[in-house]
Amino acid sequence: MTNSISAFGRIRQSIDIALVVPRSGAAGMFGPSCEASADLAVAALNAAGGILDRPVRLHPVDAGSPLPVLAAQIDAMVSSGSVDGVVGWHLSNARKVITPTTAGRVPYVYTTFYEGGEDSDGVYMVGETPEQQLFPAMSWLRAELGIRRWCLVGNDYVWPRETARTTRDFAGSTSMDIVGESFVPLGGRDFAAALEMVRHSRAQGVLLLMVGADCAAFNDAFARAGLDADRIRLSMMIGEDVLYSGGPDSTRGLFTASGYFEGVVSSAGMDFGARYLEHHGPAAPALNNIGESCYEGILLFAALAQAARSLDLRAIERHAPTVTYGGPRGEVRVRGTHTTQPVYLAAADELEFNVLAELK
């Protein structure tokens, strides 16, 4: 092992990464799988020599903390030089307060699919934008199932609001229509207005831009109201843990799209699932696309640093166009500050997802 110099000029014996994932709040159900997947990535990296010949250490941070507390915590970690970078799956409102503390200072890998438009210095994205994920899914459902009219139900914060805006623009350029919208506060459980909006609309489908436990609760209420009898749902932030929480009666006509599903048959995906189970045992958190994205985020952080042979943002920026790595999603390439990989559409079958198609 050789010593190396951090972004702040300190000689360090390890690569230290703040892992920012939800341990509380509406998205808290995703935290265990995020941490377990990131831990598996670190174990694999360290077995192969780490990053820049140094072992990797994770420092979990609760992305569900109040936003000013979260921002202050990351700023303190970066300013003190106690971390070399940030990786994590968290909501866009958390990203918005983290980027001012990392921009121009340390690499920040954001693993969540999101509304698009992030351009802060040193931020790299694993997750898809609506153009890569949501819009192809809507187009597939239009072509295959004839779904043309949509209602939109989302949590009331930046990702659903901005995604709704771009979706209206997309629908306006196609043969699809957005015929109603309703937004619910994070953590809210009063879905009456949203359900009535759907019931009295002409919508054939409901686009769900809801988070974790909120999404599970809405799915249960949607089914109890009988609205699943003649309308499908396309949910964009959902894993198997959301299906478990809502229960099998809440999943009829439920679709999603993602870069990873455990049901995608590939040698890389099956190897990942086997190693996850071997590393964590049968009591491991449910493996899902959200947790897996944190595995991808650690791999991307490592690939960027290894290509640059440095943690310096300018060196990483120069070398990023050459970066590729192999992971559970297959070969992933960096294009600008985003990655490119296949995206799949899946339908819920009670408490699991069945992959229907690779989206183009």
Short mmCIF file of C-alpha atoms in Angstrom, two decimals:
data_model
loop_
_atom_site.label_atom_id
_atom_site.label_comp_id
_atom_site.label_asym_id
_atom_site.label_seq_id
_atom_site.Cartn_x
_atom_site.Cartn_y
_atom_site.Cartn_z
CA MET A 1 0.00 0.00 0.00
CA THR A 2 1.27 3.48 -0.83
CA ASN A 3 0.28 6.74 0.77
CA SER A 4 -1.44 9.33 -1.39
CA ILE A 5 -2.49 12.94 -1.04
CA SER A 6 -6.13 13.86 -0.58
CA ALA A 7 -7.89 16.70 -2.34
CA PHE A 8 -6.89 18.91 0.62
CA GLY A 9 -3.20 18.02 0.56
CA ARG A 10 -3.30 15.66 3.54
CA ILE A 11 -1.47 12.35 3.40
CA ARG A 12 -3.95 9.61 4.10
CA GLN A 13 -3.75 5.88 4.66
CA SER A 14 -7.25 5.18 3.32
CA ILE A 15 -9.89 6.42 0.92
CA ASP A 16 -12.78 7.65 3.04
CA ILE A 17 -16.22 8.10 1.48
CA ALA A 18 -19.33 9.63 3.01
CA LEU A 19 -22.15 7.22 2.11
CA VAL A 20 -25.28 9.39 2.17
CA VAL A 21 -28.36 7.16 2.24
CA PRO A 22 -31.74 7.43 3.98
CA ARG A 23 -31.87 5.89 7.44
CA SER A 24 -35.09 7.72 8.36
CA GLY A 25 -38.00 9.50 6.73
CA ALA A 26 -40.21 8.49 3.80
CA ALA A 27 -37.27 6.88 1.97
CA GLY A 28 -35.84 5.21 5.08
CA MET A 29 -36.96 1.73 3.97
CA PHE A 30 -34.31 1.88 1.23
CA GLY A 31 -31.41 2.57 3.60
CA PRO A 32 -30.57 -1.03 4.61
CA SER A 33 -30.27 -2.27 1.01
CA CYS A 34 -28.24 0.82 0.06
CA GLU A 35 -25.76 0.24 2.87
CA ALA A 36 -25.56 -3.50 2.25
CA SER A 37 -24.87 -3.03 -1.46
CA ALA A 38 -22.26 -0.33 -0.87
CA ASP A 39 -20.57 -2.52 1.75
CA LEU A 40 -20.35 -5.36 -0.79
CA ALA A 41 -18.72 -3.02 -3.31
CA VAL A 42 -16.15 -1.89 -0.75
CA ALA A 43 -15.37 -5.49 0.20
CA ALA A 44 -14.74 -6.33 -3.47
CA LEU A 45 -12.57 -3.25 -4.00
CA ASN A 46 -10.50 -3.86 -0.88
CA ALA A 47 -9.96 -7.50 -1.82
CA ALA A 48 -8.50 -6.23 -5.10
CA GLY A 49 -6.25 -3.57 -3.51
CA GLY A 50 -8.66 -0.71 -2.83
CA ILE A 51 -8.61 2.62 -4.64
CA LEU A 52 -5.24 4.20 -5.48
CA ASP A 53 -3.59 1.37 -3.52
CA ARG A 54 -5.44 2.32 -0.35
CA PRO A 55 -8.26 0.55 1.50
CA VAL A 56 -11.70 2.11 1.25
CA ARG A 57 -13.78 3.06 4.28
CA LEU A 58 -17.41 4.15 4.33
CA HIS A 59 -18.89 6.73 6.71
CA PRO A 60 -22.71 6.39 6.62
CA VAL A 61 -24.69 9.62 6.84
CA ASP A 62 -28.49 9.75 7.24
CA ALA A 63 -29.94 11.45 4.17
CA GLY A 64 -33.26 11.61 6.04
CA SER A 65 -31.89 14.19 8.48
CA PRO A 66 -33.28 17.74 8.33
CA LEU A 67 -31.70 19.39 5.30
CA PRO A 68 -29.73 22.08 7.21
CA VAL A 69 -28.33 19.36 9.50
CA LEU A 70 -27.36 17.21 6.53
CA ALA A 71 -25.65 20.10 4.74
CA ALA A 72 -23.71 21.06 7.86
CA GLN A 73 -22.60 17.47 8.46
CA ILE A 74 -21.28 16.99 4.92
CA ASP A 75 -19.64 20.42 4.93
CA ALA A 76 -17.85 19.58 8.19
CA MET A 77 -16.66 16.23 6.86
CA VAL A 78 -15.34 17.75 3.64
CA SER A 79 -13.82 20.84 5.31
CA SER A 80 -11.98 18.77 7.90
CA GLY A 81 -10.62 16.42 5.23
CA SER A 82 -12.16 13.43 6.97
CA VAL A 83 -13.70 12.23 3.69
CA ASP A 84 -12.32 12.16 0.15
CA GLY A 85 -15.70 12.16 -1.54
CA VAL A 86 -19.43 11.54 -1.31
CA VAL A 87 -21.50 8.68 -2.77
CA GLY A 88 -25.16 8.03 -2.16
CA TRP A 89 -28.75 7.38 -3.02
CA HIS A 90 -30.96 10.17 -1.65
CA LEU A 91 -33.72 12.52 -2.68
CA SER A 92 -33.08 15.51 -4.91
CA ASN A 93 -33.79 17.96 -2.11
CA ALA A 94 -30.86 16.40 -0.25
CA ARG A 95 -28.66 16.62 -3.35
CA LYS A 96 -29.50 20.30 -3.64
CA VAL A 97 -28.04 21.04 -0.18
CA ILE A 98 -25.04 18.70 -0.57
CA THR A 99 -23.69 20.09 -3.85
CA PRO A 100 -22.79 23.53 -2.42
CA THR A 101 -20.58 21.74 0.14
CA THR A 102 -18.80 19.51 -2.40
CA ALA A 103 -18.68 21.53 -5.63
CA GLY A 104 -15.09 22.17 -6.69
CA ARG A 105 -13.79 20.33 -3.63
CA VAL A 106 -14.37 16.55 -3.72
CA PRO A 107 -15.97 14.02 -6.10
CA TYR A 108 -19.67 13.39 -5.50
CA VAL A 109 -21.37 10.39 -7.11
CA TYR A 110 -25.17 10.63 -7.04
CA THR A 111 -26.74 7.23 -7.68
CA THR A 112 -30.44 8.11 -7.93
CA PHE A 113 -32.37 8.49 -11.17
CA TYR A 114 -33.47 12.10 -11.03
CA GLU A 115 -35.14 14.99 -12.82
CA GLY A 116 -32.02 15.98 -14.82
CA GLY A 117 -30.09 19.23 -15.08
CA GLU A 118 -27.43 18.69 -12.39
CA ASP A 119 -24.21 20.46 -13.42
CA SER A 120 -22.34 21.21 -10.17
CA ASP A 121 -18.57 20.85 -10.37
CA GLY A 122 -17.41 17.33 -9.55
CA VAL A 123 -20.83 15.64 -9.52
CA TYR A 124 -21.28 12.39 -11.49
CA MET A 125 -24.61 10.58 -11.90
CA VAL A 126 -25.29 6.85 -12.02
CA GLY A 127 -29.05 7.22 -12.27
CA GLU A 128 -31.14 7.84 -15.35
CA THR A 129 -32.90 11.04 -16.35
CA PRO A 130 -36.54 11.02 -17.58
CA GLU A 131 -35.28 10.95 -21.19
CA GLN A 132 -33.46 7.68 -20.49
CA GLN A 133 -36.02 5.98 -18.26
CA LEU A 134 -39.49 7.49 -17.85
CA PHE A 135 -40.24 8.64 -21.39
CA PRO A 136 -39.22 5.33 -23.05
CA ALA A 137 -41.39 3.50 -20.48
CA MET A 138 -44.38 5.67 -21.30
CA SER A 139 -43.76 5.16 -25.01
CA TRP A 140 -43.63 1.37 -24.56
CA LEU A 141 -46.88 1.37 -22.62
CA ARG A 142 -48.48 3.52 -25.32
CA ALA A 143 -47.31 1.20 -28.09
CA GLU A 144 -48.02 -2.11 -26.33
CA LEU A 145 -51.02 -1.36 -24.10
CA GLY A 146 -52.51 1.73 -25.71
CA ILE A 147 -52.00 3.91 -22.62
CA ARG A 148 -52.29 7.48 -23.86
CA ARG A 149 -53.94 9.48 -21.06
CA TRP A 150 -52.14 9.86 -17.72
CA CYS A 151 -52.75 11.34 -14.30
CA LEU A 152 -49.70 12.24 -12.25
CA VAL A 153 -49.47 11.79 -8.45
CA GLY A 154 -46.27 12.80 -6.70
CA ASN A 155 -44.70 13.91 -3.48
CA ASP A 156 -44.39 17.67 -3.18
CA TYR A 157 -40.69 18.37 -3.66
CA VAL A 158 -38.19 19.02 -6.44
CA TRP A 159 -37.96 15.61 -8.19
CA PRO A 160 -41.73 15.10 -8.73
CA ARG A 161 -42.35 18.77 -9.54
CA GLU A 162 -39.51 19.04 -12.09
CA THR A 163 -40.25 15.62 -13.57
CA ALA A 164 -43.91 16.60 -13.95
CA ARG A 165 -42.85 19.71 -15.85
CA THR A 166 -40.65 17.81 -18.30
CA THR A 167 -43.27 15.07 -18.67
CA ARG A 168 -45.90 17.63 -19.67
CA ASP A 169 -43.50 18.87 -22.35
CA PHE A 170 -42.82 15.30 -23.53
CA ALA A 171 -46.51 14.41 -23.64
CA GLY A 172 -47.22 17.57 -25.60
CA SER A 173 -44.84 16.42 -28.32
CA THR A 174 -46.43 12.96 -28.59
CA SER A 175 -49.91 11.45 -28.84
CA MET A 176 -50.18 11.36 -25.01
CA ASP A 177 -51.94 13.68 -22.57
CA ILE A 178 -51.50 14.55 -18.90
CA VAL A 179 -55.10 14.93 -17.74
CA GLY A 180 -54.58 15.61 -14.02
CA GLU A 181 -51.95 16.22 -11.33
CA SER A 182 -51.92 15.97 -7.55
CA PHE A 183 -49.06 16.41 -5.08
CA VAL A 184 -48.89 15.09 -1.51
CA PRO A 185 -46.42 16.27 1.17
CA LEU A 186 -43.55 13.91 2.00
CA GLY A 187 -44.78 11.67 4.79
CA GLY A 188 -48.43 12.59 4.10
CA ARG A 189 -51.18 9.99 4.22
CA ASP A 190 -54.19 12.01 3.11
CA PHE A 191 -54.66 10.70 -0.43
CA ALA A 192 -58.35 11.58 -0.76
CA ALA A 193 -57.86 14.44 -3.22
CA ALA A 194 -55.44 12.43 -5.37
CA LEU A 195 -57.72 9.39 -5.47
CA GLU A 196 -60.76 11.46 -6.39
CA MET A 197 -58.78 13.23 -9.10
CA VAL A 198 -57.86 9.87 -10.60
CA ARG A 199 -61.38 8.46 -10.22
CA HIS A 200 -63.03 11.34 -12.08
CA SER A 201 -60.39 11.68 -14.78
CA ARG A 202 -60.17 10.08 -18.21
CA ALA A 203 -56.75 8.66 -17.34
CA GLN A 204 -55.82 5.16 -18.42
CA GLY A 205 -52.64 5.26 -16.35
CA VAL A 206 -51.28 6.92 -13.22
CA LEU A 207 -47.67 8.07 -13.13
CA LEU A 208 -46.43 7.76 -9.54
CA LEU A 209 -43.58 10.03 -8.46
CA MET A 210 -43.75 9.05 -4.79
CA VAL A 211 -41.11 7.91 -2.33
CA GLY A 212 -40.76 4.65 -0.43
CA ALA A 213 -43.27 4.30 2.38
CA ASP A 214 -45.46 7.03 0.82
CA CYS A 215 -45.62 5.07 -2.44
CA ALA A 216 -46.50 1.84 -0.62
CA ALA A 217 -49.28 3.54 1.34
CA PHE A 218 -50.69 5.14 -1.81
CA ASN A 219 -50.64 1.84 -3.68
CA ASP A 220 -52.61 0.23 -0.87
CA ALA A 221 -55.15 3.08 -0.86
CA PHE A 222 -55.38 2.99 -4.66
CA ALA A 223 -56.21 -0.72 -4.65
CA ARG A 224 -58.67 -0.40 -1.75
CA ALA A 225 -60.48 2.30 -3.71
CA GLY A 226 -60.86 -0.13 -6.62
CA LEU A 227 -58.95 2.12 -8.99
CA ASP A 228 -56.65 -0.71 -10.08
CA ALA A 229 -59.52 -2.43 -11.89
CA ASP A 230 -59.20 -0.36 -15.06
CA ARG A 231 -56.05 1.77 -14.72
CA ILE A 232 -52.39 0.88 -14.67
CA ARG A 233 -49.69 2.59 -12.59
CA LEU A 234 -46.12 3.43 -13.59
CA SER A 235 -44.07 4.01 -10.43
CA MET A 236 -40.61 5.49 -10.79
CA MET A 237 -39.14 5.05 -7.28
CA ILE A 238 -39.95 1.56 -6.21
CA GLY A 239 -38.18 -1.63 -5.20
CA GLU A 240 -39.27 -4.98 -3.84
CA ASP A 241 -39.35 -3.49 -0.35
CA VAL A 242 -42.14 -1.15 -1.47
CA LEU A 243 -44.06 -4.15 -2.81
CA TYR A 244 -43.61 -5.96 0.51
CA SER A 245 -44.79 -2.92 2.45
CA GLY A 246 -47.89 -2.37 0.30
CA GLY A 247 -48.73 -6.08 0.15
CA PRO A 248 -49.65 -8.30 -2.83
CA ASP A 249 -53.16 -6.87 -3.14
CA SER A 250 -51.71 -3.45 -3.97
CA THR A 251 -49.63 -4.44 -7.00
CA ARG A 252 -52.13 -5.28 -9.76
CA GLY A 253 -51.33 -3.29 -12.89
CA LEU A 254 -48.14 -1.81 -11.41
CA PHE A 255 -45.12 -1.17 -13.66
CA THR A 256 -41.68 0.38 -13.19
CA ALA A 257 -38.48 1.01 -15.17
CA SER A 258 -34.89 0.72 -13.98
CA GLY A 259 -31.33 -0.04 -15.01
CA TYR A 260 -31.27 -3.08 -12.73
CA PHE A 261 -33.65 -5.84 -11.72
CA GLU A 262 -32.69 -9.04 -9.98
CA GLY A 263 -34.80 -10.83 -12.59
CA VAL A 264 -32.62 -9.71 -15.52
CA VAL A 265 -30.85 -12.89 -16.58
CA SER A 266 -27.18 -12.09 -17.12
CA SER A 267 -23.96 -13.55 -15.77
CA ALA A 268 -23.01 -10.21 -14.18
CA GLY A 269 -26.38 -9.79 -12.50
CA MET A 270 -26.53 -13.36 -11.22
CA ASP A 271 -22.96 -13.11 -9.92
CA PHE A 272 -23.88 -9.93 -8.04
CA GLY A 273 -26.91 -11.59 -6.45
CA ALA A 274 -24.89 -14.62 -5.41
CA ARG A 275 -22.12 -12.51 -3.86
CA TYR A 276 -24.65 -10.31 -2.08
CA LEU A 277 -26.25 -13.36 -0.46
CA GLU A 278 -22.87 -14.92 0.38
CA HIS A 279 -21.57 -11.68 1.92
CA HIS A 280 -24.64 -10.78 3.97
CA GLY A 281 -26.38 -14.11 4.50
CA PRO A 282 -30.07 -15.05 4.24
CA ALA A 283 -31.14 -12.22 6.56
CA ALA A 284 -29.77 -9.59 4.15
CA PRO A 285 -32.00 -6.64 3.21
CA ALA A 286 -34.07 -7.24 0.08
CA LEU A 287 -31.93 -6.76 -3.00
CA ASN A 288 -33.43 -4.11 -5.27
CA ASN A 289 -32.58 -1.54 -7.90
CA ILE A 290 -32.23 1.27 -5.38
CA GLY A 291 -29.71 -0.52 -3.19
CA GLU A 292 -27.85 -1.84 -6.24
CA SER A 293 -27.36 1.74 -7.45
CA CYS A 294 -25.13 2.35 -4.43
CA TYR A 295 -22.96 -0.59 -5.50
CA GLU A 296 -22.72 1.08 -8.90
CA GLY A 297 -21.91 4.41 -7.26
CA ILE A 298 -18.92 2.98 -5.39
CA LEU A 299 -17.70 1.29 -8.59
CA LEU A 300 -18.01 4.57 -10.51
CA PHE A 301 -16.16 6.51 -7.80
CA ALA A 302 -13.35 3.93 -7.94
CA ALA A 303 -13.22 3.91 -11.74
CA LEU A 304 -13.00 7.70 -11.93
CA ALA A 305 -10.19 7.87 -9.35
CA GLN A 306 -8.29 4.96 -10.87
CA ALA A 307 -8.46 6.41 -14.40
CA ALA A 308 -7.15 9.76 -13.14
CA ARG A 309 -4.74 8.16 -10.64
CA SER A 310 -5.93 10.97 -8.41
CA LEU A 311 -8.84 12.41 -6.46
CA ASP A 312 -8.23 15.83 -7.99
CA LEU A 313 -11.40 17.02 -9.72
CA ARG A 314 -9.58 18.44 -12.74
CA ALA A 315 -7.68 15.20 -13.28
CA ILE A 316 -10.92 13.22 -12.94
CA GLU A 317 -12.66 15.55 -15.40
CA ARG A 318 -9.88 15.06 -17.98
CA HIS A 319 -10.02 11.27 -17.73
CA ALA A 320 -13.78 10.74 -17.26
CA PRO A 321 -14.54 10.36 -21.00
CA THR A 322 -12.39 7.20 -21.04
CA VAL A 323 -14.02 5.59 -18.00
CA THR A 324 -15.88 2.30 -18.27
CA TYR A 325 -16.48 -0.43 -15.72
CA GLY A 326 -18.26 -3.75 -15.53
CA GLY A 327 -20.94 -4.30 -12.91
CA PRO A 328 -24.33 -5.92 -12.36
CA ARG A 329 -25.80 -3.74 -15.13
CA GLY A 330 -23.17 -4.88 -17.63
CA GLU A 331 -20.69 -2.47 -19.18
CA VAL A 332 -21.25 1.07 -17.98
CA ARG A 333 -19.73 4.07 -19.75
CA VAL A 334 -19.37 7.68 -18.65
CA ARG A 335 -20.83 10.23 -21.05
CA GLY A 336 -20.25 13.73 -19.77
CA THR A 337 -21.19 13.48 -16.11
CA HIS A 338 -23.77 10.71 -16.56
CA THR A 339 -23.46 6.99 -17.17
CA THR A 340 -25.14 4.99 -19.88
CA GLN A 341 -26.50 1.48 -19.42
CA PRO A 342 -29.54 -0.57 -20.48
CA VAL A 343 -32.92 0.31 -18.94
CA TYR A 344 -35.68 -2.27 -18.48
CA LEU A 345 -39.45 -2.15 -18.01
CA ALA A 346 -40.94 -4.56 -15.47
CA ALA A 347 -44.39 -5.44 -14.17
CA ALA A 348 -45.15 -6.34 -10.57
CA ASP A 349 -46.30 -9.91 -10.04
CA GLU A 350 -47.53 -9.75 -6.45
CA LEU A 351 -44.23 -9.27 -4.55
CA GLU A 352 -41.66 -9.46 -7.34
CA PHE A 353 -40.91 -7.82 -10.66
CA ASN A 354 -41.04 -9.58 -14.02
CA VAL A 355 -38.92 -7.90 -16.69
CA LEU A 356 -40.91 -7.34 -19.90
CA ALA A 357 -38.58 -5.45 -22.21
CA GLU A 358 -35.35 -3.55 -22.63
CA LEU A 359 -36.27 0.04 -23.40
CA LYS A 360 -34.71 1.90 -26.31
#
